[in-house]
Amino acid sequence: GNLTVANGQTLTLKNGGGWTGTATIGTPGQNNGFLYLGTDTTLNGGLVFTGSNSQLTYNSTPRILTLTSNATLLRTGAGNSAFFDHLVNAGTVTVNGGTLNASGNFTNSAGGNVTVSNGAIFSQTGTFTNATGATALVSGTGSKLTIANVSNAGSLLADSAGLLSLTGNFTTDGLGSITLANGGTVELAANSTL
C-alpha cells in the first residue's frame, strides 16, 4: 500500500523492509520527513520526496538503495531534499520541482533513466556512473543536472536550455556521449579536473 512520512516523522527500513505502493517523504510547504536505511535496501515501488529538508539518510554508515526496473523516485514541489546514501537506479528518477542534493555515489544502471526538468536542480557530489543503456537528461530553462566524478558509457543529454554541469575529476574518455540540443548546454564547473 501507500505510506506517508510527514513533517517531523521518521521511517527506518531494515532487513529488506519496504512497500509495494508509493511512499511520500515530507509534506508540501512544510519541513522535514526522514527515510532511514538501516540496511541496504531494494525498492520495487514508488518513492516521492517533497517539502523542505526531506531526507534519505542512515544511522551509522551509508547504505545502498537499489531501484529495480519497476521502481520510481520523484523529487517534486518547492523546497529541497537531501540524499546521504548511495543509489543504484535501474528504474526512473525524476526531479521536476525544487532541489535534490545527493552526496553518495549514484549508479544509473542499464535501462535506468534520470530526468531533471521544470527548472528543478539535481546536484550530486559522490561518483556518477552512467552505464551502457542508461540515460540522464536535463531539459528546460533553469533546470540543472550537476554530476561529479563522471564515468559515462550511456547517454548524457542537455535539451531545451537545460544545463549539464560536470564537476570533480574525470577523463575525456570517461565522459562518453554527451548530446546538446535546442539550446542545452554543458559546463565544466569550478575546481573540475579534466
CSV table of C-alpha atoms in Angstrom, one decimal, residues 22-156:
chain,number,residue,atom,x,y,z
A,22,THR,CA,4.2,4.7,-3.1
A,23,ALA,CA,5.9,6.2,0.0
A,24,THR,CA,5.9,10.0,0.3
A,25,ILE,CA,8.6,11.6,2.4
A,26,GLY,CA,7.9,15.1,3.5
A,27,THR,CA,4.9,17.4,3.2
A,28,PRO,CA,4.5,20.2,0.6
A,29,GLY,CA,5.1,23.6,2.2
A,30,GLN,CA,6.5,22.1,5.4
A,31,ASN,CA,9.8,21.0,6.8
A,32,ASN,CA,11.4,17.5,7.4
A,33,GLY,CA,10.4,13.9,6.9
A,34,PHE,CA,13.1,11.3,7.0
A,35,LEU,CA,13.7,7.9,5.5
A,36,TYR,CA,16.5,6.0,7.2
A,37,LEU,CA,18.1,2.9,5.7
A,38,GLY,CA,19.1,0.5,8.4
A,39,THR,CA,20.4,-2.0,5.8
A,40,ASP,CA,21.0,-2.0,2.1
A,41,THR,CA,17.5,-1.9,0.5
A,42,THR,CA,15.9,-2.9,-2.8
A,43,LEU,CA,12.8,-1.0,-3.8
A,44,ASN,CA,10.2,-2.1,-6.3
A,45,GLY,CA,7.6,0.6,-5.6
A,46,GLY,CA,7.5,4.4,-5.7
A,47,LEU,CA,9.3,6.9,-3.6
A,48,VAL,CA,8.3,10.7,-3.5
A,49,PHE,CA,10.3,13.4,-1.8
A,50,THR,CA,8.6,16.8,-1.3
A,51,GLY,CA,8.6,19.8,1.1
A,52,SER,CA,11.8,21.2,2.6
A,53,ASN,CA,14.6,19.2,4.2
A,54,SER,CA,13.1,15.8,3.4
A,55,GLN,CA,16.0,13.3,3.6
A,56,LEU,CA,17.2,9.8,2.7
A,57,THR,CA,19.8,9.1,5.3
A,58,TYR,CA,21.4,6.5,7.6
A,59,ASN,CA,22.0,5.8,11.3
A,60,SER,CA,25.7,4.8,11.3
A,61,THR,CA,27.2,4.1,7.8
A,62,PRO,CA,25.9,5.0,4.3
A,63,ARG,CA,23.7,2.3,2.8
A,64,ILE,CA,22.7,1.4,-0.8
A,65,LEU,CA,19.2,2.0,-2.1
A,66,THR,CA,18.6,-0.1,-5.3
A,67,LEU,CA,15.7,0.9,-7.5
A,68,THR,CA,14.5,-2.0,-9.7
A,69,SER,CA,13.3,-1.5,-13.3
A,70,ASN,CA,9.8,-1.1,-11.9
A,71,ALA,CA,10.7,1.5,-9.2
A,72,THR,CA,10.3,5.2,-9.4
A,73,LEU,CA,11.9,8.0,-7.3
A,74,LEU,CA,10.4,11.6,-7.6
A,75,ARG,CA,11.5,14.9,-6.1
A,76,THR,CA,8.6,17.3,-6.7
A,77,GLY,CA,7.3,20.7,-5.5
A,78,ALA,CA,9.1,23.6,-4.0
A,79,GLY,CA,11.8,23.0,-1.4
A,80,ASN,CA,14.8,20.8,-1.1
A,81,SER,CA,15.7,17.2,-0.3
A,82,ALA,CA,19.0,15.6,0.6
A,83,PHE,CA,20.3,12.0,0.0
A,84,PHE,CA,23.2,10.8,2.1
A,85,ASP,CA,23.1,7.2,1.0
A,86,HIS,CA,24.3,5.6,-2.3
A,87,LEU,CA,21.7,5.0,-5.1
A,88,VAL,CA,21.7,2.3,-7.8
A,89,ASN,CA,19.0,3.0,-10.3
A,90,ALA,CA,17.6,0.6,-12.9
A,91,GLY,CA,14.2,2.4,-12.9
A,92,THR,CA,13.2,6.0,-13.2
A,93,VAL,CA,14.5,9.0,-11.2
A,94,THR,CA,12.6,12.3,-11.9
A,95,VAL,CA,13.4,15.7,-10.4
A,96,ASN,CA,10.7,18.1,-11.5
A,97,GLY,CA,10.4,20.5,-8.6
A,98,GLY,CA,12.8,22.1,-6.1
A,99,THR,CA,16.3,20.8,-5.5
A,100,LEU,CA,17.7,17.4,-4.8
A,101,ASN,CA,21.2,17.3,-3.3
A,102,ALA,CA,22.9,13.8,-3.2
A,103,SER,CA,26.3,13.2,-1.5
A,104,GLY,CA,26.5,9.5,-2.1
A,105,ASN,CA,27.6,7.6,-5.2
A,106,PHE,CA,24.9,7.4,-8.0
A,107,THR,CA,24.9,4.5,-10.4
A,108,ASN,CA,22.5,4.7,-13.3
A,109,SER,CA,22.3,1.1,-14.5
A,110,ALA,CA,21.3,-0.3,-17.9
A,111,GLY,CA,17.7,0.7,-18.5
A,112,GLY,CA,17.9,3.4,-15.8
A,113,ASN,CA,16.6,6.9,-16.6
A,114,VAL,CA,17.2,10.2,-14.8
A,115,THR,CA,15.3,13.3,-15.8
A,116,VAL,CA,15.6,16.8,-14.5
A,117,SER,CA,13.0,19.3,-15.8
A,118,ASN,CA,10.7,22.2,-15.0
A,119,GLY,CA,13.5,24.4,-13.6
A,120,ALA,CA,14.5,21.8,-10.9
A,121,ILE,CA,18.0,21.1,-9.8
A,122,PHE,CA,19.7,17.8,-9.1
A,123,SER,CA,23.2,18.2,-7.6
A,124,GLN,CA,25.3,15.1,-6.9
A,125,THR,CA,28.8,15.1,-5.3
A,126,GLY,CA,29.8,11.5,-5.0
A,127,THR,CA,30.7,9.5,-8.1
A,128,PHE,CA,28.2,9.4,-11.0
A,129,THR,CA,28.3,6.3,-13.2
A,130,ASN,CA,26.0,6.2,-16.2
A,131,ALA,CA,26.2,2.6,-17.6
A,132,THR,CA,25.7,1.4,-21.1
A,133,GLY,CA,21.9,1.6,-21.9
A,134,ALA,CA,21.3,4.3,-19.2
A,135,THR,CA,20.1,7.8,-19.9
A,136,ALA,CA,20.4,11.1,-17.9
A,137,LEU,CA,18.5,14.1,-19.3
A,138,VAL,CA,18.3,17.7,-18.2
A,139,SER,CA,15.6,19.7,-20.0
A,140,GLY,CA,14.0,23.2,-19.7
A,141,THR,CA,15.1,26.7,-18.8
A,142,GLY,CA,16.5,26.8,-15.2
A,143,SER,CA,16.9,23.0,-15.0
A,144,LYS,CA,20.3,21.9,-13.9
A,145,LEU,CA,21.9,18.5,-13.5
A,146,THR,CA,25.3,18.7,-11.7
A,147,ILE,CA,27.2,15.4,-11.6
A,148,ALA,CA,30.6,14.7,-10.1
A,149,ASN,CA,33.5,12.4,-11.0
A,150,VAL,CA,31.6,11.2,-14.1
A,151,SER,CA,32.1,7.8,-15.8
A,152,ASN,CA,29.6,7.7,-18.7
A,153,ALA,CA,29.1,4.7,-21.1
A,154,GLY,CA,25.4,5.6,-21.6
A,155,SER,CA,23.7,8.8,-22.8
A,156,LEU,CA,24.0,12.3,-21.2
